[in-house]
Coordinates of C-alpha atoms in Angstrom, one line a residue:
M1462 CA -12.2 23.7 3.4
N1463 CA -9.6 21.7 5.3
Q1464 CA -9.6 17.9 5.6
N1465 CA -10.9 17.9 9.2
S1466 CA -13.9 20.1 8.3
Q1467 CA -14.7 17.7 5.4
I1468 CA -14.5 14.7 7.8
L1469 CA -16.8 16.4 10.3
S1470 CA -19.2 17.4 7.5
S1471 CA -19.3 13.9 6.1
S1472 CA -19.9 12.2 9.4
S1473 CA -22.6 14.7 10.5
S1474 CA -24.5 14.6 7.2
S1475 CA -24.4 10.8 7.0
S1476 CA -26.0 10.5 10.4
S1477 CA -28.8 12.9 9.6
S1478 CA -29.6 11.9 6.0
S1479 CA -28.1 10.0 3.2
S1480 CA -29.2 12.4 0.5
S1481 CA -26.6 14.3 -1.4
S1482 CA -28.5 17.6 -0.8
S1483 CA -28.1 17.1 2.9
S1484 CA -24.4 16.4 2.5
S1485 CA -24.0 19.4 0.2
S1486 CA -25.8 21.8 2.6
S1487 CA -23.7 20.4 5.5
S1488 CA -20.5 21.0 3.5
S1489 CA -21.5 24.6 2.6
A1490 CA -22.5 25.3 6.3
A1491 CA -19.1 24.0 7.4
A1492 CA -17.4 26.2 4.7
A1493 CA -19.4 29.2 5.9
D1494 CA -18.4 28.5 9.5
E1495 CA -14.7 28.2 8.6
A1496 CA -14.9 31.5 6.7
A1497 CA -16.5 33.3 9.6
I1498 CA -13.9 31.9 12.0
R1499 CA -11.0 33.0 9.8
A1500 CA -12.6 36.4 9.6
L1501 CA -12.2 36.8 13.4
Y1502 CA -8.4 36.5 13.0
Q1503 CA -8.4 39.2 10.3
Q1504 CA -10.6 41.4 12.4
F1505 CA -8.3 41.5 15.4
M1506 CA -5.2 42.0 13.1
D1507 CA -7.1 45.0 11.5
G1508 CA -7.7 46.3 15.1
W1509 CA -4.0 46.0 15.9
N1510 CA -3.0 47.8 12.7
A1511 CA -5.4 50.6 13.4
A1512 CA -3.9 50.8 17.0
N1513 CA -7.4 50.5 18.3
G1514 CA -7.8 48.4 21.5
D1515 CA -11.6 48.2 21.1
A1516 CA -11.4 47.0 17.5
F1517 CA -8.6 44.5 18.4
A1518 CA -10.8 43.0 21.2
A1519 CA -14.1 43.1 19.3
P1520 CA -13.8 39.5 18.0
F1521 CA -13.6 38.2 21.6
E1522 CA -16.4 37.0 23.7
E1523 CA -17.3 39.2 26.6
Y1524 CA -15.5 36.9 29.0
G1525 CA -12.8 35.7 26.5
D1526 CA -9.2 35.0 27.5
L1527 CA -5.9 36.1 25.9
V1528 CA -2.6 34.7 27.0
G1529 CA 0.3 36.8 25.7
F1530 CA 3.7 35.6 24.6
D1531 CA 5.1 36.5 28.1
G1532 CA 2.5 34.6 30.0
T1533 CA 0.2 37.5 30.8
H1534 CA -3.3 36.2 31.1
I1535 CA -6.0 38.9 30.3
K1536 CA -9.6 38.0 31.0
G1537 CA -12.5 39.7 29.4
R1538 CA -13.0 41.7 26.2
Q1539 CA -12.9 45.1 28.1
E1540 CA -9.6 44.2 29.8
I1541 CA -8.1 42.9 26.5
A1542 CA -9.1 46.2 24.9
S1543 CA -7.7 48.5 27.6
F1544 CA -4.5 46.4 28.0
H1545 CA -3.8 46.5 24.2
Q1546 CA -4.7 50.2 23.9
H1547 CA -2.0 50.9 26.5
L1548 CA 0.4 48.8 24.4
F1549 CA -0.6 50.6 21.2
D1550 CA -0.1 54.0 22.8
M1551 CA 3.2 53.2 24.4
F1552 CA 5.4 50.2 23.6
L1553 CA 3.9 49.2 20.2
K1554 CA 3.0 52.6 18.9
G1555 CA 3.3 52.6 15.1
S1556 CA 3.7 48.8 14.8
R1557 CA 1.8 46.6 12.5
I1558 CA 1.2 42.9 12.3
V1559 CA 0.9 40.3 9.6
G1560 CA -0.5 36.9 10.1
K1561 CA -1.9 33.8 8.4
V1562 CA -4.4 31.2 9.5
R1563 CA -2.8 27.8 8.9
S1564 CA -5.8 25.7 9.9
V1565 CA -9.3 25.7 11.3
R1566 CA -10.8 22.5 12.7
L1567 CA -14.4 22.3 13.8
L1568 CA -14.5 20.2 17.0
T1569 CA -18.3 20.4 17.2
S1570 CA -20.8 22.5 15.2
N1571 CA -20.2 25.3 17.8
V1572 CA -16.6 25.0 18.8
A1573 CA -13.5 25.3 16.6
V1574 CA -9.7 25.5 17.1
M1575 CA -7.7 27.7 14.8
H1576 CA -3.9 27.7 14.4
A1577 CA -2.2 30.8 13.0
V1578 CA 1.2 32.4 12.7
G1579 CA 2.0 36.1 13.1
G1580 CA 4.8 38.6 12.9
T1581 CA 5.4 42.2 13.9
V1582 CA 6.9 45.1 12.0
M1583 CA 7.9 47.7 14.6
A1584 CA 7.5 51.5 14.0
G1585 CA 9.8 53.0 11.5
Q1586 CA 10.8 49.5 10.2
T1587 CA 10.0 47.7 6.9
D1588 CA 11.0 44.2 8.0
L1589 CA 9.7 41.8 10.5
D1590 CA 11.2 41.9 14.0
L1591 CA 12.2 38.2 13.9
E1592 CA 12.2 37.9 17.7
R1593 CA 8.4 38.6 17.6
N1594 CA 7.4 35.8 15.2
S1595 CA 4.7 33.8 16.9
V1596 CA 2.6 30.7 16.6
Q1597 CA -0.9 31.1 17.9
T1598 CA -3.8 28.9 19.0
L1599 CA -7.3 30.3 19.1
V1600 CA -10.6 28.7 20.2
A1601 CA -13.8 30.0 18.6
V1602 CA -17.3 29.4 19.8
K1603 CA -20.6 29.9 18.0
R1604 CA -23.4 31.3 20.2
N1605 CA -26.8 32.4 18.7
G1606 CA -25.5 31.9 15.2
K1607 CA -22.4 34.1 15.7
W1608 CA -18.8 33.1 16.0
S1609 CA -16.4 34.8 18.5
L1610 CA -13.1 34.1 20.1
A1611 CA -13.2 32.4 23.5
A1612 CA -9.4 32.0 23.9
F1613 CA -6.2 33.1 22.2
Q1614 CA -2.7 31.9 23.1
N1615 CA 0.4 33.6 21.6
T1616 CA 3.7 31.8 21.7
R1617 CA 7.0 33.2 20.4
A1618 CA 8.5 30.9 17.8
T1619 CA 12.0 30.2 19.0
Y1620 CA 12.4 26.7 17.6
M1621 CA 15.2 25.9 19.9
G1622 CA 18.0 24.1 18.0
R1623 CA 16.1 24.2 14.8
P1624 CA 17.1 27.4 12.9
E1625 CA 15.7 26.1 9.7
E1626 CA 12.1 26.2 11.2
S1627 CA 12.6 29.8 12.2
Q1628 CA 13.8 30.6 8.7
K1629 CA 10.7 28.8 7.1
L1630 CA 8.3 30.8 9.4
T1631 CA 10.1 34.1 8.6
E1632 CA 9.8 33.4 4.8
E1633 CA 6.1 32.5 5.2
L1634 CA 5.4 35.8 7.1
E1635 CA 7.6 37.9 4.8
A1636 CA 5.5 36.8 1.9
L1637 CA 2.6 38.7 3.6
L1638 CA 4.4 42.0 3.8

């Protein structure tokens, strides 16, 4: 569990009860939430790698938002699915992605922000397309006990004037290949 989750768990448990069992159950609940949130990222990566727009969009809320690297703003799970299916069938056919969640921070018991990094291996290639390395911000929400993605922002990692940062990100992503 990351430090911010621990801080949230500690503060929420101390206000409700001073018993260690309350603190322990709060910590385990936060750990379970973090695991469920991280699983959303893996789920949409699996959808991409299966070239399946519906599977890619499944972790999103019905009215979720996705902002692509080029500024395209896609609204709603169905639109995210159909837009990506078109990409998978045409421009990204045979590609696969790798990614890693760097952090999850619970803002409230029902809202979290997740930061991740990702890279793309284009069809017929074995190495990352370095121009596609990205830094991502995701917002997850919990409704009726279930986590889903409310928003996803994908930004190409150009690190202007800082080639060493690009190299570090590339090495981090290559370790996932």
